[in-house]
Amino acid sequence: MSEAPVGAHRGMARRGFLAGAAAVTGTALTSTASAGTARAAGTRAKNGADTGPLALTNVTVIDGSGAPPAPGMTVVVEGGRITGLAPSARTRLRPDTRTVDLTGKYLIPGLIEAHTHSDGPETVIPALYALAGVTTVREMRGQPVHHEWREKIRSGALLGPRWVVGSPIVDGAPSLWAADVGPTIEVRDAAEARRAVRRVKREGADFVKVYSRLSRDAYFAIADEARRQGIPHLGHCPDTVRIAEASATGHRTIEHLHALLLATSRHEKEIRRRLAAVRIDPRDPSSLSRYHSWFQQVHPLEWRAVQGYDRDRADALFRSLAADGTAVVPTLGVHRTLELPDDVPSRAEEWKYLPAWQTESWPEQLAALTGGRTPQQDRQIRRIFAHRLRLVSELHGAGVRLAAGTDTGTGYLVPGFALHDELALLVAAGLTPAEALRAATRDAARTLGLPAVGTVARGQAADLLVLDADPLRDIHNTRRIHGVVVDGRWIPPEERRRLLAAVEEAAAQTPPPQEGATVTGCGCGGHLSSV
């Protein structure tokens, strides 16, 4: 896949379009970015500014629970927790309390991003999430660097979100992922599957990430061993397993909407037979090439599934998911990128926070992935995307918990900022702004098993987002960020602007990777995405 002349990085970036930014983690901290990050995230022991209580006063609180907005409130923060929440007119503050008057502003819980593949400089990626108001992320293909970032954030050495870190992808053999994207655990039978679960638990993963090519025996062995080991399993529903079967095992979240297209079609049995005939060449060293082959083979199957949509089957399945407590992470953003390529922006303001060599390569990469479609295929794919929106609406209506996630790491999705676009897509699918917000706050927290985040209430973690306009009137107002509270640390507008400028500078100074370097990520947004 290497392509020289236009830049030695191009072949590397092309392979990484579905897998995240190139692996440049470890880039030396620039003095500007290092200082800015340290000032924002310094530990309380090192920074006395965090020793006393903080009161955010006269603000309208949208608490994430679905309760009506509460105007004129004071939120008191101390020791990283919310210690007070009451009308400002009835709140008495300690003399040593720092106060921030937020008259005319709106306060919501910090946003939770349920599906990321974070890769890039330490000077850029962690801070970018937090400064965009995303205070918790779930990493769907865990690498050692994510554990390192998490520990630095916990210690106060790095500004960033709370991190829930998954295992490497556990897939069948051959996997959809070749060695060019880093380690993937391939399991061929139940015994290897059980060993994989025990291994990732030893390595500190918070959950087992299962993938599309697992055999039935391997998948059910993973589910059983995960239960024995007390570690969740989640991810793709394998092609060999029906969603209802996976849900019954305790499969915590189903990522993307691919398997749901199949499971809600009256043609499911036929499509499963044809899926079983799909082959991936194990000798192919390129993940992008493997995925391109996969796309070509499954496109007609996905279209066939949509043509056979059966509302009764869907209703029965969705009731089962709701009863089992299995959540769905739709990742509409990546579906839109790959299925409606003519609609993606030619430029966005937040692109400046990533290396220019990365963002400049996106259009060519996307064209390579989606080019060659006939007008008929374009029409079909637009209908498929519209059907995905319908599925999200029906899932929500049936009481299936939705968690907002983007598949950040795929081209055109900027860490943190992509989640705001995902909220708008959830609204486009039929959710109200309040319901979309819950998918990125309370409901996402429940999905990730984090009871102390996701709402504004006494005792909750002080992860908060202050907005200049009401997100319940227009979901796009989540982008109108005034300031953020990250683990109790208030970052006001001036400091946020300075820190974003430091991130921009660090991104500009990040060199392209060496040709042949390894990328990480998932690319799961591409699976069955009808290229």
Short mmCIF file of C-alpha atoms in Angstrom, two decimals, residues 112-118 129 136-141 164 169 207 209-211 234-236 253-256 329-331 334 403-410 413 418-419 422 444 448 521-525:
data_model
loop_
_atom_site.label_atom_id
_atom_site.label_comp_id
_atom_site.label_asym_id
_atom_site.label_seq_id
_atom_site.Cartn_x
_atom_site.Cartn_y
_atom_site.Cartn_z
CA ILE A 112 -18.96 10.14 27.65
CA GLU A 113 -17.56 8.73 24.42
CA ALA A 114 -18.35 5.01 24.32
CA HIS A 115 -16.35 3.91 21.26
CA THR A 116 -12.89 5.27 20.52
CA HIS A 117 -9.58 4.15 19.07
CA SER A 118 -7.20 6.78 20.38
CA TYR A 129 -10.98 14.94 24.54
CA THR A 136 -14.80 9.84 29.89
CA VAL A 137 -13.84 7.58 26.97
CA ARG A 138 -14.03 3.85 26.37
CA GLU A 139 -11.05 2.56 24.42
CA MET A 140 -12.14 -0.27 22.16
CA ARG A 141 -8.72 -1.65 21.28
CA VAL A 164 -12.00 2.63 30.29
CA ILE A 169 -9.29 -7.26 19.53
CA PHE A 207 -13.28 -5.84 29.17
CA LYS A 209 -13.34 -6.90 22.92
CA VAL A 210 -14.84 -9.60 20.67
CA TYR A 211 -14.90 -9.37 16.91
CA LEU A 234 -18.59 -6.87 24.36
CA GLY A 235 -18.00 -5.59 20.87
CA HIS A 236 -19.06 -6.95 17.52
CA THR A 253 -22.79 -3.74 24.25
CA ILE A 254 -23.27 -4.35 20.56
CA GLU A 255 -21.11 -1.97 18.56
CA HIS A 256 -22.39 -0.51 15.28
CA VAL A 329 -23.59 1.87 20.41
CA PRO A 330 -24.73 2.95 16.93
CA THR A 331 -21.60 4.90 15.80
CA VAL A 334 -18.53 6.51 10.93
CA ALA A 403 -24.74 4.84 24.32
CA ALA A 404 -23.17 7.51 22.15
CA GLY A 405 -19.93 6.46 20.48
CA THR A 406 -18.24 7.53 17.30
CA ASP A 407 -15.46 5.09 16.28
CA THR A 408 -13.07 8.00 16.60
CA GLY A 409 -9.80 6.95 15.05
CA THR A 410 -11.47 6.69 11.66
CA LEU A 413 -13.58 12.02 13.26
CA ALA A 418 -16.79 13.92 16.86
CA LEU A 419 -19.08 13.12 19.78
CA GLU A 422 -22.83 12.01 16.97
CA ALA A 444 -23.46 5.83 28.68
CA LEU A 448 -19.78 1.46 30.94
CA GLY A 521 -7.29 1.13 16.02
CA CYS A 522 -10.27 -0.86 14.96
CA GLY A 523 -11.82 0.13 11.71
CA CYS A 524 -14.96 -1.57 12.93
CA GLY A 525 -16.98 1.20 11.40
#
